[in-house]
PDB file of C-alpha atoms and ligand atoms in Angstrom:
ATOM      1  CA  LEU A   1     182.447 126.444 144.343  1.00 95.00           C
ATOM      2  CA  LYS A   2     185.717 127.419 142.757  1.00 97.00           C
ATOM      3  CA  PHE A   3     188.420 125.962 140.552  1.00 97.00           C
ATOM      4  CA  VAL A   4     192.023 126.909 141.249  1.00 97.00           C
ATOM      5  CA  CYS A   5     195.348 125.931 139.753  1.00 97.00           C
ATOM      6  CA  ILE A   6     198.242 126.039 142.189  1.00 96.00           C
ATOM      7  CA  SER A   7     201.668 124.630 142.864  1.00 96.00           C
ATOM      8  CA  ASN A   8     203.834 124.427 145.952  1.00 97.00           C
ATOM      9  CA  ASP A   9     204.440 128.163 146.405  1.00 95.00           C
ATOM     10  CA  GLY A  10     204.556 128.317 150.214  1.00 94.00           C
ATOM     11  CA  VAL A  11     201.263 130.251 150.571  1.00 96.00           C
ATOM     12  CA  ASP A  12     199.544 128.850 153.718  1.00 96.00           C
ATOM     13  CA  GLU A  13     196.123 128.357 152.134  1.00 95.00           C
ATOM     14  CA  HIS A  14     197.654 126.670 149.092  1.00 96.00           C
ATOM     15  CA  MET A  15     199.660 124.270 151.237  1.00 97.00           C
ATOM     16  CA  ILE A  16     196.509 123.261 153.154  1.00 97.00           C
ATOM     17  CA  TRP A  17     194.697 122.578 149.864  1.00 98.00           C
ATOM     18  CA  LEU A  18     197.631 120.589 148.464  1.00 98.00           C
ATOM     19  CA  ILE A  19     197.697 118.416 151.587  1.00 98.00           C
ATOM     20  CA  GLY A  20     193.921 117.902 151.267  1.00 98.00           C
ATOM     21  CA  LEU A  21     194.335 116.859 147.647  1.00 98.00           C
ATOM     22  CA  LYS A  22     197.250 114.572 148.505  1.00 98.00           C
ATOM     23  CA  ASN A  23     194.979 112.820 151.045  1.00 98.00           C
ATOM     24  CA  ILE A  24     192.223 112.335 148.422  1.00 98.00           C
ATOM     25  CA  PHE A  25     194.758 110.870 145.971  1.00 98.00           C
ATOM     26  CA  ALA A  26     196.134 108.529 148.653  1.00 98.00           C
ATOM     27  CA  LYS A  27     192.652 107.230 149.445  1.00 98.00           C
ATOM     28  CA  GLN A  28     191.351 106.983 145.867  1.00 98.00           C
ATOM     29  CA  LEU A  29     194.555 105.579 144.323  1.00 96.00           C
ATOM     30  CA  PRO A  30     195.430 102.836 146.839  1.00 95.00           C
ATOM     31  CA  ASN A  31     197.936 101.196 144.495  1.00 91.00           C
ATOM     32  CA  MET A  32     200.120 104.310 144.449  1.00 93.00           C
ATOM     33  CA  PRO A  33     202.750 104.540 147.176  1.00 95.00           C
ATOM     34  CA  LYS A  34     201.851 107.469 149.466  1.00 97.00           C
ATOM     35  CA  GLU A  35     205.410 108.820 149.438  1.00 97.00           C
ATOM     36  CA  TYR A  36     205.302 108.996 145.643  1.00 96.00           C
ATOM     37  CA  ILE A  37     202.017 110.935 145.736  1.00 97.00           C
ATOM     38  CA  VAL A  38     203.392 113.418 148.286  1.00 98.00           C
ATOM     39  CA  ARG A  39     206.592 113.852 146.300  1.00 98.00           C
ATOM     40  CA  LEU A  40     204.857 114.689 143.018  1.00 97.00           C
ATOM     41  CA  VAL A  41     202.085 116.850 144.512  1.00 98.00           C
ATOM     42  CA  MET A  42     204.691 118.909 146.415  1.00 97.00           C
ATOM     43  CA  ASP A  43     207.192 118.954 143.540  1.00 97.00           C
ATOM     44  CA  ARG A  44     207.471 122.488 142.146  1.00 96.00           C
ATOM     45  CA  SER A  45     207.435 121.290 138.535  1.00 96.00           C
ATOM     46  CA  HIS A  46     203.912 119.933 139.066  1.00 98.00           C
ATOM     47  CA  LYS A  47     200.673 121.920 139.272  1.00 98.00           C
ATOM     48  CA  SER A  48     197.275 120.935 140.588  1.00 98.00           C
ATOM     49  CA  VAL A  49     193.863 122.016 139.389  1.00 98.00           C
ATOM     50  CA  MET A  50     191.381 121.594 142.250  1.00 98.00           C
ATOM     51  CA  VAL A  51     187.702 121.927 143.005  1.00 98.00           C
ATOM     52  CA  ILE A  52     187.205 123.832 146.276  1.00 98.00           C
ATOM     53  CA  ARG A  53     183.831 123.988 148.039  1.00 97.00           C
ATOM     54  CA  HIS A  54     183.307 125.682 151.421  1.00 96.00           C
ATOM     55  CA  ASN A  55     187.092 125.977 151.546  1.00 94.00           C
ATOM     56  CA  GLN A  56     187.420 122.163 151.359  1.00 96.00           C
ATOM     57  CA  VAL A  57     189.092 120.217 148.536  1.00 98.00           C
ATOM     58  CA  VAL A  58     186.576 118.048 146.645  1.00 98.00           C
ATOM     59  CA  GLY A  59     189.116 116.666 144.157  1.00 98.00           C
ATOM     60  CA  GLY A  60     191.766 117.571 141.674  1.00 98.00           C
ATOM     61  CA  ILE A  61     194.217 116.715 138.951  1.00 98.00           C
ATOM     62  CA  ALA A  62     197.990 116.951 139.436  1.00 98.00           C
ATOM     63  CA  TYR A  63     199.999 117.369 136.249  1.00 98.00           C
ATOM     64  CA  ARG A  64     203.405 118.265 134.990  1.00 98.00           C
ATOM     65  CA  PRO A  65     203.543 120.725 132.105  1.00 98.00           C
ATOM     66  CA  TYR A  66     206.442 120.179 129.683  1.00 97.00           C
ATOM     67  CA  LEU A  67     206.461 123.696 128.315  1.00 97.00           C
ATOM     68  CA  ASN A  68     209.017 123.179 125.534  1.00 96.00           C
ATOM     69  CA  GLN A  69     207.327 119.975 124.379  1.00 96.00           C
ATOM     70  CA  LYS A  70     203.894 121.623 124.717  1.00 97.00           C
ATOM     71  CA  PHE A  71     202.280 118.672 126.401  1.00 98.00           C
ATOM     72  CA  GLY A  72     201.251 117.898 129.955  1.00 98.00           C
ATOM     73  CA  GLU A  73     201.425 114.628 131.829  1.00 97.00           C
ATOM     74  CA  ILE A  74     198.537 113.950 134.184  1.00 97.00           C
ATOM     75  CA  ALA A  75     199.992 112.212 137.225  1.00 96.00           C
ATOM     76  CA  PHE A  76     196.922 111.809 139.450  1.00 97.00           C
ATOM     77  CA  CYS A  77     193.236 112.512 139.104  1.00 98.00           C
ATOM     78  CA  ALA A  78     190.571 111.891 141.763  1.00 98.00           C
ATOM     79  CA  ILE A  79     187.352 113.141 143.334  1.00 98.00           C
ATOM     80  CA  THR A  80     186.614 112.407 146.999  1.00 98.00           C
ATOM     81  CA  ALA A  81     184.469 109.257 147.459  1.00 97.00           C
ATOM     82  CA  ASP A  82     181.092 110.801 148.338  1.00 96.00           C
ATOM     83  CA  GLU A  83     181.250 113.370 145.517  1.00 97.00           C
ATOM     84  CA  GLN A  84     182.007 111.070 142.574  1.00 97.00           C
ATOM     85  CA  VAL A  85     179.745 110.741 139.511  1.00 96.00           C
ATOM     86  CA  LYS A  86     178.208 114.203 140.090  1.00 96.00           C
ATOM     87  CA  GLY A  87     180.024 115.878 137.227  1.00 97.00           C
ATOM     88  CA  TYR A  88     182.982 117.320 139.168  1.00 98.00           C
ATOM     89  CA  GLY A  89     185.488 115.140 137.313  1.00 97.00           C
ATOM     90  CA  THR A  90     184.289 116.503 133.968  1.00 97.00           C
ATOM     91  CA  ARG A  91     184.301 120.138 135.101  1.00 97.00           C
ATOM     92  CA  LEU A  92     187.755 119.663 136.572  1.00 98.00           C
ATOM     93  CA  MET A  93     189.119 118.301 133.298  1.00 98.00           C
ATOM     94  CA  ASN A  94     187.609 121.228 131.383  1.00 97.00           C
ATOM     95  CA  HIS A  95     189.299 123.709 133.730  1.00 98.00           C
ATOM     96  CA  LEU A  96     192.561 121.826 133.337  1.00 98.00           C
ATOM     97  CA  LYS A  97     192.363 121.995 129.533  1.00 98.00           C
ATOM     98  CA  GLN A  98     191.545 125.707 129.559  1.00 97.00           C
ATOM     99  CA  HIS A  99     194.401 126.500 131.977  1.00 97.00           C
ATOM    100  CA  ALA A 100     196.914 124.290 130.181  1.00 98.00           C
ATOM    101  CA  ARG A 101     196.130 125.872 126.826  1.00 97.00           C
ATOM    102  CA  ASP A 102     195.777 129.524 127.888  1.00 97.00           C
ATOM    103  CA  VAL A 103     198.425 129.719 130.630  1.00 97.00           C
ATOM    104  CA  ASP A 104     200.942 126.947 129.814  1.00 97.00           C
ATOM    105  CA  GLY A 105     200.521 126.943 126.014  1.00 97.00           C
ATOM    106  CA  LEU A 106     200.067 123.167 125.838  1.00 98.00           C
ATOM    107  CA  THR A 107     198.445 121.315 122.920  1.00 97.00           C
ATOM    108  CA  HIS A 108     198.117 117.785 124.360  1.00 98.00           C
ATOM    109  CA  PHE A 109     197.786 115.748 127.506  1.00 98.00           C
ATOM    110  CA  LEU A 110     199.131 112.278 128.108  1.00 97.00           C
ATOM    111  CA  THR A 111     198.339 110.043 131.038  1.00 97.00           C
ATOM    112  CA  TYR A 112     198.699 106.480 132.197  1.00 95.00           C
ATOM    113  CA  ALA A 113     195.070 105.700 133.025  1.00 96.00           C
ATOM    114  CA  ASP A 114     194.110 102.992 135.499  1.00 94.00           C
ATOM    115  CA  ASN A 115     192.015 100.293 133.819  1.00 93.00           C
ATOM    116  CA  ASN A 116     188.900 101.311 135.760  1.00 94.00           C
ATOM    117  CA  ALA A 117     189.280 104.975 134.792  1.00 96.00           C
ATOM    118  CA  VAL A 118     189.624 104.442 131.017  1.00 97.00           C
ATOM    119  CA  GLY A 119     185.854 105.052 130.586  1.00 97.00           C
ATOM    120  CA  TYR A 120     186.129 108.397 132.367  1.00 97.00           C
ATOM    121  CA  PHE A 121     189.100 109.487 130.231  1.00 98.00           C
ATOM    122  CA  ILE A 122     187.342 108.440 126.992  1.00 98.00           C
ATOM    123  CA  LYS A 123     184.388 110.662 128.015  1.00 98.00           C
ATOM    124  CA  GLN A 124     186.885 113.506 128.474  1.00 97.00           C
ATOM    125  CA  GLY A 125     188.146 113.129 124.898  1.00 97.00           C
ATOM    126  CA  PHE A 126     191.160 110.883 125.543  1.00 98.00           C
ATOM    127  CA  THR A 127     192.082 108.065 123.136  1.00 98.00           C
ATOM    128  CA  LYS A 128     194.309 105.013 123.374  1.00 97.00           C
ATOM    129  CA  GLU A 129     195.825 105.948 120.024  1.00 97.00           C
ATOM    130  CA  ILE A 130     198.774 108.276 120.510  1.00 96.00           C
ATOM    131  CA  HIS A 131     198.976 110.826 117.692  1.00 95.00           C
ATOM    132  CA  LEU A 132     201.690 112.978 119.239  1.00 96.00           C
ATOM    133  CA  GLU A 133     205.045 112.277 117.578  1.00 94.00           C
ATOM    134  CA  LYS A 134     207.135 110.002 119.777  1.00 92.00           C
ATOM    135  CA  ASP A 135     210.120 112.341 119.911  1.00 92.00           C
ATOM    136  CA  ARG A 136     207.915 114.949 121.583  1.00 94.00           C
ATOM    137  CA  TRP A 137     207.159 112.749 124.602  1.00 94.00           C
ATOM    138  CA  GLN A 138     209.480 109.758 124.708  1.00 92.00           C
ATOM    139  CA  GLY A 139     211.939 109.996 127.552  1.00 92.00           C
ATOM    140  CA  TYR A 140     209.836 112.685 129.256  1.00 94.00           C
ATOM    141  CA  ILE A 141     207.021 110.689 130.764  1.00 90.00           C
ATOM    142  CA  LYS A 142     207.620 107.911 133.205  1.00 79.00           C
ATOM    143  CA  ASP A 143     206.695 104.393 132.148  1.00 76.00           C
ATOM    144  CA  TYR A 144     204.182 102.906 134.514  1.00 76.00           C
ATOM    145  CA  ASP A 145     202.824  99.415 134.119  1.00 76.00           C
ATOM    146  CA  GLY A 146     199.330  98.661 135.239  1.00 79.00           C
ATOM    147  CA  GLY A 147     198.100 101.667 133.294  1.00 90.00           C
ATOM    148  CA  ILE A 148     197.154 102.425 129.707  1.00 94.00           C
ATOM    149  CA  LEU A 149     198.789 105.344 127.953  1.00 95.00           C
ATOM    150  CA  MET A 150     196.109 107.749 126.703  1.00 97.00           C
ATOM    151  CA  GLU A 151     196.209 111.054 124.855  1.00 98.00           C
ATOM    152  CA  CYS A 152     193.982 114.098 124.557  1.00 98.00           C
ATOM    153  CA  LYS A 153     194.394 116.909 122.065  1.00 97.00           C
ATOM    154  CA  ILE A 154     193.367 120.279 123.468  1.00 97.00           C
ATOM    155  CA  ASN A 155     191.125 122.199 121.089  1.00 96.00           C
ATOM    156  CA  PRO A 156     192.920 125.464 120.260  1.00 94.00           C
ATOM    157  CA  LYS A 157     189.731 127.608 120.254  1.00 93.00           C
ATOM    158  CA  LEU A 158     186.974 125.876 122.218  1.00 94.00           C
ATOM    159  CA  PRO A 159     185.769 127.711 125.344  1.00 94.00           C
ATOM    160  CA  TYR A 160     186.040 124.871 127.883  1.00 95.00           C
ATOM    161  CA  THR A 161     184.641 126.812 130.850  1.00 92.00           C
ATOM    162  CA  ASP A 162     182.010 129.527 131.275  1.00 80.00           C
TER     163      ASP A 162
HETATM  164  N1  ACO B   1     184.609 104.397 134.547  1.00 95.38           N
HETATM  165  C1  ACO B   1     183.764 104.714 133.542  1.00 95.38           C
HETATM  166  N2  ACO B   1     183.070 105.847 133.478  1.00 95.38           N
HETATM  167  C2  ACO B   1     183.206 106.701 134.497  1.00 95.38           C
HETATM  168  C3  ACO B   1     184.044 106.451 135.601  1.00 95.38           C
HETATM  169  C4  ACO B   1     184.765 105.247 135.590  1.00 95.38           C
HETATM  170  N3  ACO B   1     185.597 104.930 136.588  1.00 95.38           N
HETATM  171  N4  ACO B   1     183.967 107.484 136.449  1.00 95.38           N
HETATM  172  C5  ACO B   1     183.092 108.346 135.909  1.00 95.38           C
HETATM  173  N5  ACO B   1     182.645 107.866 134.736  1.00 95.38           N
HETATM  174  C6  ACO B   1     181.734 108.509 133.803  1.00 95.38           C
HETATM  175  C7  ACO B   1     180.469 109.014 134.470  1.00 95.38           C
HETATM  176  O1  ACO B   1     179.463 108.016 134.469  1.00 95.38           O
HETATM  177  C8  ACO B   1     180.104 110.178 133.578  1.00 95.38           C
HETATM  178  O2  ACO B   1     179.448 109.735 132.428  1.00 95.38           O
HETATM  179  P1  ACO B   1     178.231 110.578 131.765  1.00 95.38           P
HETATM  180  O3  ACO B   1     178.847 111.890 131.358  1.00 95.38           O
HETATM  181  O4  ACO B   1     177.795 109.742 130.630  1.00 95.38           O
HETATM  182  O5  ACO B   1     177.230 110.738 132.863  1.00 95.38           O
HETATM  183  C9  ACO B   1     181.466 110.716 133.136  1.00 95.38           C
HETATM  184  O6  ACO B   1     182.384 109.647 133.293  1.00 95.38           O
HETATM  185  C10 ACO B   1     181.927 111.878 133.963  1.00 95.38           C
HETATM  186  O7  ACO B   1     181.616 111.642 135.316  1.00 95.38           O
HETATM  187  P2  ACO B   1     181.945 112.676 136.460  1.00 95.38           P
HETATM  188  O8  ACO B   1     180.803 112.700 137.442  1.00 95.38           O
HETATM  189  O9  ACO B   1     182.348 113.973 135.868  1.00 95.38           O
HETATM  190  O10 ACO B   1     183.206 111.943 137.102  1.00 95.38           O
HETATM  191  P3  ACO B   1     183.692 111.973 138.623  1.00 95.38           P
HETATM  192  O11 ACO B   1     183.414 113.293 139.239  1.00 95.38           O
HETATM  193  O12 ACO B   1     183.213 110.776 139.344  1.00 95.38           O
HETATM  194  O13 ACO B   1     185.282 111.839 138.413  1.00 95.38           O
HETATM  195  C11 ACO B   1     186.965 110.103 138.553  1.00 95.38           C
HETATM  196  C12 ACO B   1     185.807 110.721 137.745  1.00 95.38           C
HETATM  197  C13 ACO B   1     188.054 111.169 138.732  1.00 95.38           C
HETATM  198  C14 ACO B   1     187.521 108.928 137.782  1.00 95.38           C
HETATM  199  C15 ACO B   1     186.417 109.701 139.942  1.00 95.38           C
HETATM  200  O14 ACO B   1     185.358 108.790 139.780  1.00 95.38           O
HETATM  201  C16 ACO B   1     187.469 109.084 140.862  1.00 95.38           C
HETATM  202  O15 ACO B   1     188.098 109.782 141.631  1.00 95.38           O
HETATM  203  N6  ACO B   1     187.649 107.751 140.828  1.00 95.38           N
HETATM  204  C17 ACO B   1     188.587 107.040 141.695  1.00 95.38           C
HETATM  205  C18 ACO B   1     190.033 107.390 141.406  1.00 95.38           C
HETATM  206  C19 ACO B   1     190.439 107.106 139.966  1.00 95.38           C
HETATM  207  O16 ACO B   1     190.160 106.062 139.418  1.00 95.38           O
HETATM  208  N7  ACO B   1     191.148 108.078 139.367  1.00 95.38           N
HETATM  209  C20 ACO B   1     191.728 107.963 138.031  1.00 95.38           C
HETATM  210  C21 ACO B   1     192.948 107.094 138.093  1.00 95.38           C
HETATM  211  S1  ACO B   1     194.012 107.270 136.673  1.00 95.38           S
HETATM  212  C22 ACO B   1     194.985 108.616 137.000  1.00 95.38           C
HETATM  213  O17 ACO B   1     194.895 109.187 138.042  1.00 95.38           O
HETATM  214  C23 ACO B   1     195.951 109.068 135.959  1.00 95.38           C
END
């Protein structure tokens, strides 16, 4: 089992994983247009943290780091159907936080959570109260109705992964 963070860099293995993740998103997020998922996952300003097992993608989180604003926007998050509720979603989020803090230098995450995923995000430390000053994120993240804006502050010191 491994956790990787990659973007569209043209490396064959990475492209195969990104396509695998795109397919999981398309299946698990049926309300999202497939073209939109492909566009963001393949967009070079987005990155994806993924769980890989036996060289197969189990799930992942695609996000866009806003380096100057020091926050990241989570675009999509999903685990393949038969592997949900086994703890992968939590481990994935911890790897994302560690990478975003240590590599990107981010302090917060924002996401528009689907109603049915609010419970998962709360367990990952997200809140519906937005503490980040509006001028740090307004105009950067895309409005999306049908979702609830949620925030997570990344702990500056906590070891999120072992
Ligand atoms: N609602 C409430 N609680 C949840 C949900 C949920 N939908 N999913 C998981 N949990 C809880 C689990 O019970 C667990 O609680 P516990 O720690 O008390 O045992 C905790 O959250 C973590 O569970 P994991 O096993 O780590 O979560 P999982 O691997 O299933 O990943 C995820 C969670 C990503 C939501 C997965 O279930 C999934 O892919 N769902 C379908 C797609 C989806 O809804 N994605 C999010 C859409 S919003 C967005 O993408 C921005």
